[in-house]
Amino acid sequence: MRKLKLAMIGGGPGAFIGAVHRIAARMDNLYDIVAGSFSSSAEKSKITAKELGISPDRAYATYQDLINKEKQLPEDVRVDVVCIVTPNHLHFEPAKLALENGFHVILDKPITLALSEAKELKKLQKESGKELLLTHTYTGYPMVKEAKQQIASGALGKIRKVYVEYPQGWLSNAVESKQADWRTDPSKSGIAGAMGDIGTHAFNLAEYVSGLEVNKLCADINTVVPNRRLDDDGAVLLRFNNGASGVLMATQIAAGEENKVKIRAYGEKGGLEWHQEDANSLMMKWLDAPAQIFRTGGSYVSSFASHNTRTPAGHPEGYLEAFANLYRNFALTVLLKKEGKEVPKEYLDFPGVEEGIRGMAFIETVIASGKSDEKWVELTI
Amino acid sequence: MRKLKLAMIGGGPGAFIGAVHRIAARMDNLYDIVAGSFSSSAEKSKITAKELGISPDRAYATYQDLINKEKQLPEDVRVDVVCIVTPNHLHFEPAKLALENGFHVILDKPITLALSEAKELKKLQKESGKELLLTHTYTGYPMVKEAKQQIASGALGKIRKVYVEYPQGWLSNAVESKQADWRTDPSKSGIAGAMGDIGTHAFNLAEYVSGLEVNKLCADINTVVPNRRLDDDGAVLLRFNNGASGVLMATQIAAGEENKVKIRAYGEKGGLEWHQEDANSLMMKWLDAPAQIFRTGGSYVSSFASHNTRTPAGHPEGYLEAFANLYRNFALTVLLKKEGKEVPKEYLDFPGVEEGIRGMAFIETVIASGKSDEKWVELTI
Amino acid sequence: MRKLKLAMIGGGPGAFIGAVHRIAARMDNLYDIVAGSFSSSAEKSKITAKELGISPDRAYATYQDLINKEKQLPEDVRVDVVCIVTPNHLHFEPAKLALENGFHVILDKPITLALSEAKELKKLQKESGKELLLTHTYTGYPMVKEAKQQIASGALGKIRKVYVEYPQGWLSNAVESKQADWRTDPSKSGIAGAMGDIGTHAFNLAEYVSGLEVNKLCADINTVVPNRRLDDDGAVLLRFNNGASGVLMATQIAAGEENKVKIRAYGEKGGLEWHQEDANSLMMKWLDAPAQIFRTGGSYVSSFASHNTRTPAGHPEGYLEAFANLYRNFALTVLLKKEGKEVPKEYLDFPGVEEGIRGMAFIETVIASGKSDEKWVELTI
Amino acid sequence: MRKLKLAMIGGGPGAFIGAVHRIAARMDNLYDIVAGSFSSSAEKSKITAKELGISPDRAYATYQDLINKEKQLPEDVRVDVVCIVTPNHLHFEPAKLALENGFHVILDKPITLALSEAKELKKLQKESGKELLLTHTYTGYPMVKEAKQQIASGALGKIRKVYVEYPQGWLSNAVESKQADWRTDPSKSGIAGAMGDIGTHAFNLAEYVSGLEVNKLCADINTVVPNRRLDDDGAVLLRFNNGASGVLMATQIAAGEENKVKIRAYGEKGGLEWHQEDANSLMMKWLDAPAQIFRTGGSYVSSFASHNTRTPAGHPEGYLEAFANLYRNFALTVLLKKEGKEVPKEYLDFPGVEEGIRGMAFIETVIASGKSDEKWVELTI
């Protein structure tokens, strides 16, 4: 059986996203987690390793250790992929080192602290010939893939309007603790708070589904909760490269909201709507015909949607399955390439360094626009 | 029994909104439609009059005729209220004449072609001592009234964010005909298309529910369908007088959408959501407790909601009932004032000339902002 | 203009359904309410008459008075239609007298206290040549009409399964008062409580939409609240005349439910679903294609649906509009027949004495089955 | 780290439920799949073993082989748990053998072909001191657990009515192939088709959530598709041991439905509603207060719900997570018992042999009732 050996950097006790990555890696039996540097504390790292059934000699104290020592192991033992789930400020260096040393890389978003670093990663990746996965989870949902394919097929005609929104409420109060801790600390999170944490997801979703690129924007960026050091709320007018307009709303102070990602896009002939709360439905709306509900597992969906589905229609697949789809497509791509085989386009459909660069450009542009008195700011790479 | 006698200006054959006004007037048996100048064609006006069972001698050729002749009728015969349902450019003059001659006035929105006219109407209304109803329908829904009361009661704490949206799809193609005809003609509709037709509704809804006032905005205003003479799409960043921010989206090119008005507002303690598609539900969301669904007819709703409800919970009340609530409250107010009685606050809760002025200020500001390179434009009266 | 003159029997102060009938009559301007015997108290009857603007000399003390005296008025003055909104035990006699004296009749359901009376009304109606409307409200919804037409067109293939349900919660406690008063009193309501009040609606809806007839059933009939004198809950297995099976659930002790009528039907090729809470949508489901949402006002709906719609798609029409559709179709039918014109099939699509007879047969059969130890009881007329 | 070693019987190429079991086993890293007898073909079994990374010498030709040989392995090597995912007729013998030889057992439902076998398994399990998990998936959903706890806490008062339904459409045509093959073959599926496949799930859900037991029932059992050998549709009137009544609907010919499990229960004070399509919401309805929406991950839910949740509120968990919850609780229970520790009640909350016995009693009673002319048939163990 073909599996990839994975090492994890970060994801120690109490980390939400580390546990999610591990479930995603396990779900389809395409990875073995065999090494890690789970915490800046060597002690904690060993505890997590033990919990995960990882050999103590592969529980490393630092990411440098991990990469240097794994590199020296025989090929059939050493890890194939390094997965980095640390706070934002600890993305670039380990990713750089991993690529330089011949490891594939999985990175949580945003890809780096700065656009310049993202560009450097792109260069390094190209040189290394290795793959990089950036976990923009929402693009892993079967019905998000269906949405993209519907638009790509021309079903809606030329796209004219895109609304994307991501309201959360968990930062409504000054709870700078636990998961919120580093996310509201500029030294760890970068120049953006909500815009980096969830705004990038919304931005990626809008570009992924529409097949368009934002080329200018006008942002209203706010820090609503007193004494917070980064933005916790924003709304952005968008202009796409085909002339379409759009709106992006991302906030973490929408008290009472959970994690309500939603996208709508409208073309000349109709529109579509997807929201995570009802993740297995895609609403297709038509100018002069009844709206249709496309469903995960439906016999009529595109190969992109069906490839990313595990159960028959009516067995809801959720966030963890969407996340696992990224892992699965990444593994299938790496394995097939290794074997010198052609990789089907459905497997290749995962976010990577290009999406990371655009995400960083979004962050830098949206924060600049938030401070500007001019209406439109160009988004350039 | 106490009823008001009503004359209608406009609302001839084929007019959508005229028919709606008549149903609203009839629903609660508080009006008799006894006169009208239904069309610029005297012939057509007589036909509509006959269909409505109106005496031929009270089917007037012009609104001037109507007002001048009705004025001379004995008090117990002549109309009490003049209802104006003509295109926008024919609002101001008849309203002015009606007020000057001692009639109450019902007007469809937007109140006039220009803010200056709206201000003049306010002055005239004050002098006349007559009432004016501006039919911002959505404020007539019981659950919209409940939303306002919940916020007014402080249940959500200080409001921080307001999202209001009004997507329609019926102008996705170049169908400048029928209902679209005058709405896309600047000489009849004024400087705004979608912003005047539905943007004002969204604006009014946001201010009504939040109890706040917009004091600056930043607008992206588009004409999407080629050769259209007015805007058919827009998105607006909002800033309210308490510091809250917001987004207003109104479009008529969201192909596949019907008439999907929706409002969300978030405060320190929770949020609320209402959308017309599920008009009898108001979702109340809380930071650390289950969301609640308030329902039209519920035993627990405010007096404002229950006063505007005709049937027990579970018997859906719709658009026509919401419209009729405006008519009903207006009639009850006029009748009680005539009798010198105190008017309960629930009756007085209908939109009038103040809302008209703010709507015109919105139109003028939003169109100016759409053309401006500056980010924020102040909304002043 | 053509209008019908209407007299109302019942519907005095505090009566829910009387007020609903009056709104329905007024909505489309096809009726004038000109006479009534609103209460068993002559005094109260006069008060209601005054409130309604009815001339005091046409506020009658008894229904006999009403019919006898109206009969003697000149044709252009006397009422055309007698509308009976009294409790069940006061349906048959006034309806009989009205038909015998040449008046059209509008009756609330169930049509009578006993099947035998319903049959007699049928005979009387036939002899009189007059029309009879039985207000099974739910068949007035545009999307219920669409559902019927979809099945009639064969879109779903042969129907195999019908689920109909009507859960309410308002009788969860022993609140034998107000609206509940006569409904739980066998001398006024007849042999059935919930089965007569709402079970008949569900039964009618199932037969109307499916185009089938129930020919046997197996009922579980319960009186859940102690000391209640009639059933407040029931579930019924159904067998239709084409061999299809079904389930009918009607209860008034589903605490927390409002008035949640719902129907689902499945054929060889697909299924449909309608529920009153989302009354303007009809879900059409297909074996191997995406489900579709048909909407009130959609350009693609049948003539039966569009004829019963007043506003463009997206302006929700509710319970009162559905009720008014019955009144409207009844009036249009009476008026056209009077003029000797052909009546379009869309106008003729209102419930009458046949539906009343089937409803009474349902009541008698379902109550008998509830008491029987045998599984299936035939439903015969 | 503590993990269980698992062997799988059945689940070869193309088997839907085998793959689901494996994902469930992997998700929380509490099992290693180390052995199997995946197919009646030794060849196919080896192929699956290889795909799963299982050592060839532990890919057994028969389940007897598997149990006999694993038994002889050292304790730290041999499997702890035997998971049986074969068609129904191959449940009893392997389960018996496994228990007799000291293995824990995981079984798909229905537990056996006959009630008598289920009872024998109970005896064997007791004697063996081993654990048995019966995978009634729906009880693994956090919001189903919350529903049970709400009722157990008395929040709704005494339960009066339970509606449970499970409509599917995939057997609408005569597609006796693939997944449908053995399910419609009496020699493999037993005396029931739909009632065994999904009726048992609905029955289990009703008893689990309500905390009640069905003690008599009246069934309408149908074979709708011509030439099908077992039932594909049924509706059942229920009577519970506290006097409450209920309805169970399970069908596989509801063309256009996917897998739409739903339960509603009503007590004296309110009701609740859960349906798998919106699996992360539990609607709590109250007599005189707004309905509430409890959500997976909410801070306010019971320990039973939160223990079975992996991600923060708003990250939808689906069918695979529900399934994995059964596996997780089973493993935690086995591991803690092994260590002689007390097992928290939240871990012990998984379906086992008792639920299996009741399920078999349901199957035998419901099929007998379907053939009986008597109304009520007692359900006894």
Coordinates of C-alpha atoms in Angstrom, one line a residue, chain C residues 58 60 64-75 77-79 97-103:
Chain C
R58 CA -79.9 44.1 7.9
Y60 CA -80.7 40.1 11.9
Q64 CA -84.0 32.3 9.8
D65 CA -84.9 35.9 9.9
L66 CA -81.9 36.7 7.7
I67 CA -82.9 34.3 5.0
N68 CA -86.6 35.0 5.1
K69 CA -86.3 38.7 5.0
E70 CA -83.4 39.0 2.5
K71 CA -85.4 36.7 0.3
Q72 CA -88.1 39.4 0.1
L73 CA -85.8 42.2 -0.9
P74 CA -85.5 43.2 -4.6
E75 CA -82.9 41.2 -6.5
V77 CA -80.6 44.6 -3.1
R78 CA -80.8 41.2 -1.5
V79 CA -77.7 39.1 -0.7
L97 CA -82.5 26.9 4.5
A98 CA -80.2 29.1 2.4
L99 CA -80.1 26.7 -0.5
E100 CA -83.8 26.1 -0.3
N101 CA -84.4 29.8 -0.6
G102 CA -82.1 30.3 -3.5
F103 CA -78.9 31.6 -1.9

